[in-house]
Amino acid sequence: MERQVVQRAKEAFLSGRARGLEFRLQQLHALQSMITEKETEICTALKQDINRSQYDTPLLELIGIENEIKLAIEKIAEWTAPRPVEKNLLTISDEVYVQPEPLGVVLIIGAWNYPWALTLLPLIGAIAAGNAAVVKPSELSECSSLLLRALLPRYLDKDLYPVVMGGAAETQELLRLRFDHVFYTGSSAVGKLVMEAAARHLTPVTLELGGKSPCYIDKDCDIRVACRRITWGKFVNCGQTCIAPDYILCEPCIQSRVIECIRRTLLEFYGADPKCSADYSRIINQRHFTRIMSLMEGYTPVVGGQSDPSQCYIAPTVLKDVPPHSRLMQEEIFGPVLPIVTVSDMDDAINFINEREKPLALYIFCSNKKEAKRMIEETTSGGVTVNDVMMHYSLSSLPFGGVGQSGMGSYHGKHTFERLSHHRACMLRSLNMESVNLARYPPQDRRRARRAKMALRSPLIDMSKRTLIWAVVATIIGMGLFVTLLVILLIAAGLNCTCWYWRGFYN
Ligand code: NAD
């Protein structure tokens, strides 16, 4: 079954229709219509999957998707155009450029926590770049995945962009087949399996993985505002966000104030009982519920801690003085549990972060910009936001992705287009001026070799249109100045002669 779907996608790609700019635009417009026309159904599906609020789905997923479609439609002509590059003396009369071209058939494997954004954002880039794409949504967000499978063929080319359903076994089956790129979002453990399977075909991969994203709060910042922002980022989608702050690092002297501010914000956001709040989501399934509950074993929560397995409900929970080497601090929490680890100062926080795997995101709350920049310089992460959480994700001009264990390759906006394109080096020469080439042909002698070396070592010259226009303008201005100067000199010389003549006349 999977084999046939992939084979059809390959054949459809080879037909060449995905390459046409008009076709790409038409598919992107159709995807845009799908999002606007089916917003209510999409929100309902997510309500069923994780009890996500109907207001959160547009804010967290749909607006981002619409923005990226709009951007791709607006910029596609610019993105796909040949990009002239610098030339040297040997190639000065040639046409030399980089041509972005489609890779072929891309496999997009999505995760369940944001099932629309994690499949459609890569798909937008795949369409814009002229590829075919097989979309494999997560089996865990069942309602959303079923809806995606029903909707996509109604709006897009069925053969070029099919949806394949299934879990681990079906995904493994798919990965046995040959693709031109695999774009995977999910856990680091499965990411390794995906990369291993892709390596068998030498297929390049993009891995959007997870990890523990630290959040440092400096004692001198506005703790009340910092905690509001952190509370939103940590507990939205019930903590099931790859770039949610995983844990807080702060000095012991502000820990109680941090806890108090988070407690007050939670009351404001979700009321006295978050279980009754329409804005508070649920854990995706029993397996993840048990996993998160087991991470909390042995701790006495200072905020929250209540749970209800029948609803996969875990209250927003805060744990204080969590030991750095506890299990809770070894694996990604991916749930509504926020541990606080105390550090002695910013340097201690930097060491703490650097001793661990490179995170997907880093958050720094600090009113001293110089210090915040120092922390950025002395650490690494996929992305970083100062004085807020998750907001770097919202800008499609910023590449989104991990580093090290948190992933490889980034996307969003033009970055997705670039990621899913091959950048082909193109050089168009003529068969004239053969004498210029003689120096590189045998039989070689010292003089020929010297000439060939000189030509090869010649500096790169920017021959872009703008540079040429500037060169012409500069030449015209230069010549104008030269002529003006010459005229002034001639007039001056003429005046001088006249003066001498009249002086001579009167004398
Ligand atoms: P998941 O269970 O939905 O798995 C992701 C995908 O991998 C699914 O399509 C699933 O069918 C497939 N899969 C699962 N097991 C497999 C196997 N053994 N072989 C082949 N395919 C398999 O999602 P998850 O992995 O639980 O997602 C949560 C993780 O994803 C977290 O670590 C989170 O941080 C990360 N994540 C990262 C991003 C990002 O953009 N970097 C976004 C969302 C989630």
PDB file of C-alpha atoms and ligand atoms in Angstrom, residues 109-113 118 136-140 166-168 171-172 175 184-188 190 193 208-211 242 287-288 332 334 360 400 411, ligand 1:
ATOM      1  CA  ILE A 109       6.731  12.624   9.312  1.00  0.00           C
ATOM      2  CA  GLY A 110       4.831  14.747  11.839  1.00  0.00           C
ATOM      3  CA  ALA A 111       4.362  14.651  15.600  1.00  0.00           C
ATOM      4  CA  TRP A 112       1.050  14.866  17.471  1.00  0.00           C
ATOM      5  CA  ASN A 113       1.420  17.962  19.651  1.00  0.00           C
ATOM      6  CA  LEU A 118       4.254  20.138  11.990  1.00  0.00           C
ATOM      7  CA  LYS A 136       2.674  10.858   7.490  1.00  0.00           C
ATOM      8  CA  PRO A 137       0.888  12.495  10.441  1.00  0.00           C
ATOM      9  CA  SER A 138       1.116  11.061  13.948  1.00  0.00           C
ATOM     10  CA  GLU A 139      -1.221   8.238  14.858  1.00  0.00           C
ATOM     11  CA  LEU A 140      -1.568   9.700  18.380  1.00  0.00           C
ATOM     12  CA  GLY A 166      -0.086   4.639  10.604  1.00  0.00           C
ATOM     13  CA  GLY A 167       2.198   4.318  13.596  1.00  0.00           C
ATOM     14  CA  ALA A 168       5.723   3.043  14.167  1.00  0.00           C
ATOM     15  CA  THR A 171       6.505   4.531   9.341  1.00  0.00           C
ATOM     16  CA  GLN A 172       9.282   1.942   9.412  1.00  0.00           C
ATOM     17  CA  LEU A 175      11.365   4.455   5.639  1.00  0.00           C
ATOM     18  CA  TYR A 184      11.006  14.249  10.609  1.00  0.00           C
ATOM     19  CA  THR A 185       9.548  15.914  13.693  1.00  0.00           C
ATOM     20  CA  GLY A 186       9.425  13.966  16.950  1.00  0.00           C
ATOM     21  CA  SER A 187      11.571  12.533  19.706  1.00  0.00           C
ATOM     22  CA  SER A 188      15.359  12.212  19.498  1.00  0.00           C
ATOM     23  CA  VAL A 190      12.964   7.913  16.929  1.00  0.00           C
ATOM     24  CA  LEU A 193      15.979   5.402  13.745  1.00  0.00           C
ATOM     25  CA  GLU A 208      13.221  18.508  14.289  1.00  0.00           C
ATOM     26  CA  LEU A 209      13.690  16.969  17.712  1.00  0.00           C
ATOM     27  CA  GLY A 210      13.164  17.884  21.337  1.00  0.00           C
ATOM     28  CA  GLY A 211      15.148  18.127  24.540  1.00  0.00           C
ATOM     29  CA  CYS A 242       8.811  21.169  21.967  1.00  0.00           C
ATOM     30  CA  ARG A 287       1.230   6.223  28.187  1.00  0.00           C
ATOM     31  CA  HIS A 288       2.390   9.816  28.333  1.00  0.00           C
ATOM     32  CA  GLU A 332      12.464  16.019  28.402  1.00  0.00           C
ATOM     33  CA  PHE A 334       6.898  17.343  27.704  1.00  0.00           C
ATOM     34  CA  LEU A 360      16.250  23.303  21.227  1.00  0.00           C
ATOM     35  CA  PHE A 400      13.698  27.232  13.368  1.00  0.00           C
ATOM     36  CA  TYR A 411      12.957  25.577   8.472  1.00  0.00           C
TER      37      TYR A 411
HETATM   38  P1  NAD B   1       5.117  10.847  17.960  1.00  0.00           P
HETATM   39  O1  NAD B   1       4.952   9.698  18.893  1.00  0.00           O
HETATM   40  O2  NAD B   1       3.916  11.411  17.311  1.00  0.00           O
HETATM   41  O3  NAD B   1       6.191  10.412  16.888  1.00  0.00           O
HETATM   42  C1  NAD B   1       6.541  11.253  15.840  1.00  0.00           C
HETATM   43  C2  NAD B   1       6.377  10.508  14.547  1.00  0.00           C
HETATM   44  O4  NAD B   1       7.262   9.401  14.510  1.00  0.00           O
HETATM   45  C3  NAD B   1       4.981   9.957  14.359  1.00  0.00           C
HETATM   46  O5  NAD B   1       4.549  10.219  13.057  1.00  0.00           O
HETATM   47  C4  NAD B   1       5.130   8.485  14.656  1.00  0.00           C
HETATM   48  O6  NAD B   1       4.228   7.697  13.919  1.00  0.00           O
HETATM   49  C5  NAD B   1       6.549   8.208  14.228  1.00  0.00           C
HETATM   50  N1  NAD B   1       7.160   7.119  14.989  1.00  0.00           N
HETATM   51  C6  NAD B   1       6.977   6.834  16.293  1.00  0.00           C
HETATM   52  N2  NAD B   1       7.735   5.774  16.637  1.00  0.00           N
HETATM   53  C7  NAD B   1       8.385   5.382  15.525  1.00  0.00           C
HETATM   54  C8  NAD B   1       9.326   4.351  15.229  1.00  0.00           C
HETATM   55  N3  NAD B   1       9.728   3.488  16.151  1.00  0.00           N
HETATM   56  N4  NAD B   1       9.804   4.269  13.980  1.00  0.00           N
HETATM   57  C9  NAD B   1       9.408   5.147  13.028  1.00  0.00           C
HETATM   58  N5  NAD B   1       8.526   6.119  13.250  1.00  0.00           N
HETATM   59  C10 NAD B   1       8.030   6.246  14.476  1.00  0.00           C
HETATM   60  O7  NAD B   1       5.766  12.055  18.652  1.00  0.00           O
HETATM   61  P2  NAD B   1       6.771  12.059  19.772  1.00  0.00           P
HETATM   62  O8  NAD B   1       8.019  11.462  19.263  1.00  0.00           O
HETATM   63  O9  NAD B   1       6.192  11.589  21.038  1.00  0.00           O
HETATM   64  O10 NAD B   1       6.863  13.674  19.849  1.00  0.00           O
HETATM   65  C11 NAD B   1       7.294  14.303  20.933  1.00  0.00           C
HETATM   66  C12 NAD B   1       8.730  14.714  20.727  1.00  0.00           C
HETATM   67  O11 NAD B   1       8.821  15.480  19.553  1.00  0.00           O
HETATM   68  C13 NAD B   1       9.243  15.574  21.832  1.00  0.00           C
HETATM   69  O12 NAD B   1      10.556  15.220  22.106  1.00  0.00           O
HETATM   70  C14 NAD B   1       9.192  16.953  21.259  1.00  0.00           C
HETATM   71  O13 NAD B   1      10.104  17.846  21.841  1.00  0.00           O
HETATM   72  C15 NAD B   1       9.501  16.672  19.827  1.00  0.00           C
HETATM   73  N6  NAD B   1       8.962  17.715  18.974  1.00  0.00           N
HETATM   74  C16 NAD B   1       9.831  18.499  18.322  1.00  0.00           C
HETATM   75  C17 NAD B   1       9.366  19.533  17.556  1.00  0.00           C
HETATM   76  C18 NAD B   1      10.313  20.445  16.831  1.00  0.00           C
HETATM   77  O14 NAD B   1       9.844  21.218  16.011  1.00  0.00           O
HETATM   78  N7  NAD B   1      11.586  20.393  17.092  1.00  0.00           N
HETATM   79  C19 NAD B   1       8.000  19.732  17.421  1.00  0.00           C
HETATM   80  C20 NAD B   1       7.140  18.888  18.087  1.00  0.00           C
HETATM   81  C21 NAD B   1       7.625  17.866  18.857  1.00  0.00           C
END
